[in-house]
């Protein structure tokens, strides 16, 4: 009679375990989420905010207060210091002429 009661309750591991073998905790069966709501919100924000690129930002880029233009690659630079850094990094073999670079 005791064996039948154990079989109905679930087999135990000799009385040393509190949970039955058949009632072990299993992992969830729900589909795991691929992205958090924070990631999705960030993606939506970045898709809708104007970063100044493309045809819409062309006017803003042209109107930027850039006092210097690199005469090698025509890149606009806001200051003399920025132009020096740009020139050393991008055109190390060229010599910098500040007067020629004024926009």
Short mmCIF file of C-alpha atoms in Angstrom, two decimals:
data_model
loop_
_atom_site.label_atom_id
_atom_site.label_comp_id
_atom_site.label_asym_id
_atom_site.label_seq_id
_atom_site.Cartn_x
_atom_site.Cartn_y
_atom_site.Cartn_z
CA UNK A 1 0.00 0.00 0.00
CA UNK A 2 2.86 2.37 0.82
CA UNK A 3 4.49 1.66 -2.56
CA UNK A 4 1.28 2.60 -4.37
CA UNK A 5 1.03 5.88 -2.45
CA UNK A 6 4.66 6.72 -3.37
CA UNK A 7 3.94 5.89 -7.01
CA UNK A 8 0.93 8.22 -7.01
CA UNK A 9 2.84 11.05 -5.36
CA UNK A 10 5.91 10.56 -7.55
CA UNK A 11 9.04 8.59 -6.92
CA UNK A 12 11.32 10.06 -4.32
CA UNK A 13 15.01 9.51 -3.85
CA UNK A 14 14.79 7.35 -0.76
CA UNK A 15 13.26 9.99 1.44
CA UNK A 16 16.32 12.23 1.42
CA UNK A 17 14.90 14.66 -1.16
CA UNK A 18 12.04 16.99 -0.49
CA UNK A 19 10.97 17.24 -4.14
CA UNK A 20 9.95 14.29 -6.24
CA UNK A 21 11.89 13.27 -9.35
CA UNK A 22 8.90 13.99 -11.57
CA UNK A 23 8.40 17.47 -10.18
CA UNK A 24 11.87 18.85 -10.92
CA UNK A 25 11.94 22.43 -12.03
CA UNK A 26 12.14 22.69 -15.81
CA UNK A 27 13.22 25.65 -17.90
CA UNK A 28 10.58 27.95 -19.32
CA UNK A 29 9.11 27.07 -22.67
CA UNK A 30 8.29 30.61 -23.70
CA UNK A 31 10.14 32.08 -26.66
CA UNK A 32 13.04 34.18 -25.35
CA UNK A 33 12.96 37.88 -26.16
CA UNK A 34 15.51 38.93 -28.76
CA UNK A 35 15.61 42.62 -27.85
CA UNK A 36 14.75 44.57 -24.74
CA UNK A 37 12.31 47.46 -24.82
CA UNK A 38 15.23 49.80 -24.06
CA UNK A 39 17.07 48.64 -27.19
CA UNK A 40 13.96 49.02 -29.33
CA UNK A 41 13.28 52.52 -27.97
CA UNK A 42 16.88 53.54 -28.70
CA UNK A 43 16.59 52.20 -32.25
CA UNK A 44 13.36 54.13 -32.84
CA UNK A 45 14.90 57.33 -31.44
CA UNK A 46 18.02 57.05 -33.61
CA UNK A 47 15.91 56.38 -36.69
CA UNK A 48 13.84 59.53 -36.20
CA UNK A 49 16.37 62.09 -34.95
CA UNK A 50 18.05 64.39 -37.49
CA UNK A 51 21.80 63.84 -37.50
CA UNK A 52 22.46 66.36 -40.27
CA UNK A 53 23.28 63.87 -43.00
CA UNK A 54 21.80 63.40 -46.45
CA UNK A 55 20.18 66.04 -48.65
CA UNK A 56 18.31 67.60 -45.73
CA UNK A 57 21.53 68.35 -43.84
CA UNK A 58 23.45 69.64 -46.86
CA UNK A 59 22.42 73.25 -46.23
CA UNK A 60 23.37 73.01 -42.57
CA UNK A 61 26.78 71.63 -43.49
CA UNK A 62 27.38 74.42 -46.00
CA UNK A 63 26.29 77.11 -43.54
CA UNK A 64 28.52 75.78 -40.78
CA UNK A 65 30.91 78.33 -39.37
CA UNK A 66 34.07 76.80 -40.73
CA UNK A 67 36.89 79.24 -41.13
CA UNK A 68 39.28 76.83 -42.84
CA UNK A 69 39.11 74.43 -45.76
CA UNK A 70 41.70 71.77 -46.45
CA UNK A 71 43.03 72.54 -49.92
CA UNK A 72 44.01 68.89 -50.48
CA UNK A 73 40.73 67.10 -49.75
CA UNK A 74 38.37 70.13 -49.40
CA UNK A 75 37.32 69.11 -45.90
CA UNK A 76 35.91 71.97 -43.79
CA UNK A 77 37.55 72.63 -40.43
CA UNK A 78 36.24 74.95 -37.69
CA UNK A 79 39.59 76.23 -36.44
CA UNK A 80 43.26 76.50 -37.26
CA UNK A 81 44.10 73.95 -34.57
CA UNK A 82 41.63 71.44 -36.07
CA UNK A 83 43.13 72.02 -39.49
CA UNK A 84 46.63 71.35 -38.15
CA UNK A 85 45.47 68.10 -36.53
CA UNK A 86 43.67 67.09 -39.73
CA UNK A 87 46.68 67.88 -41.87
CA UNK A 88 49.09 65.91 -39.68
CA UNK A 89 46.78 62.90 -39.66
CA UNK A 90 45.56 62.85 -43.28
CA UNK A 91 48.29 64.56 -45.30
CA UNK A 92 51.62 63.97 -43.51
CA UNK A 93 53.70 64.47 -46.68
CA UNK A 94 52.14 67.87 -47.49
CA UNK A 95 53.08 71.18 -45.88
CA UNK A 96 50.36 73.29 -44.31
CA UNK A 97 49.77 76.81 -45.63
CA UNK A 98 47.23 78.52 -43.33
CA UNK A 99 46.59 81.46 -45.68
CA UNK A 100 45.77 79.11 -48.52
CA UNK A 101 43.36 77.16 -46.27
CA UNK A 102 41.25 80.14 -45.13
CA UNK A 103 37.72 79.68 -46.42
#
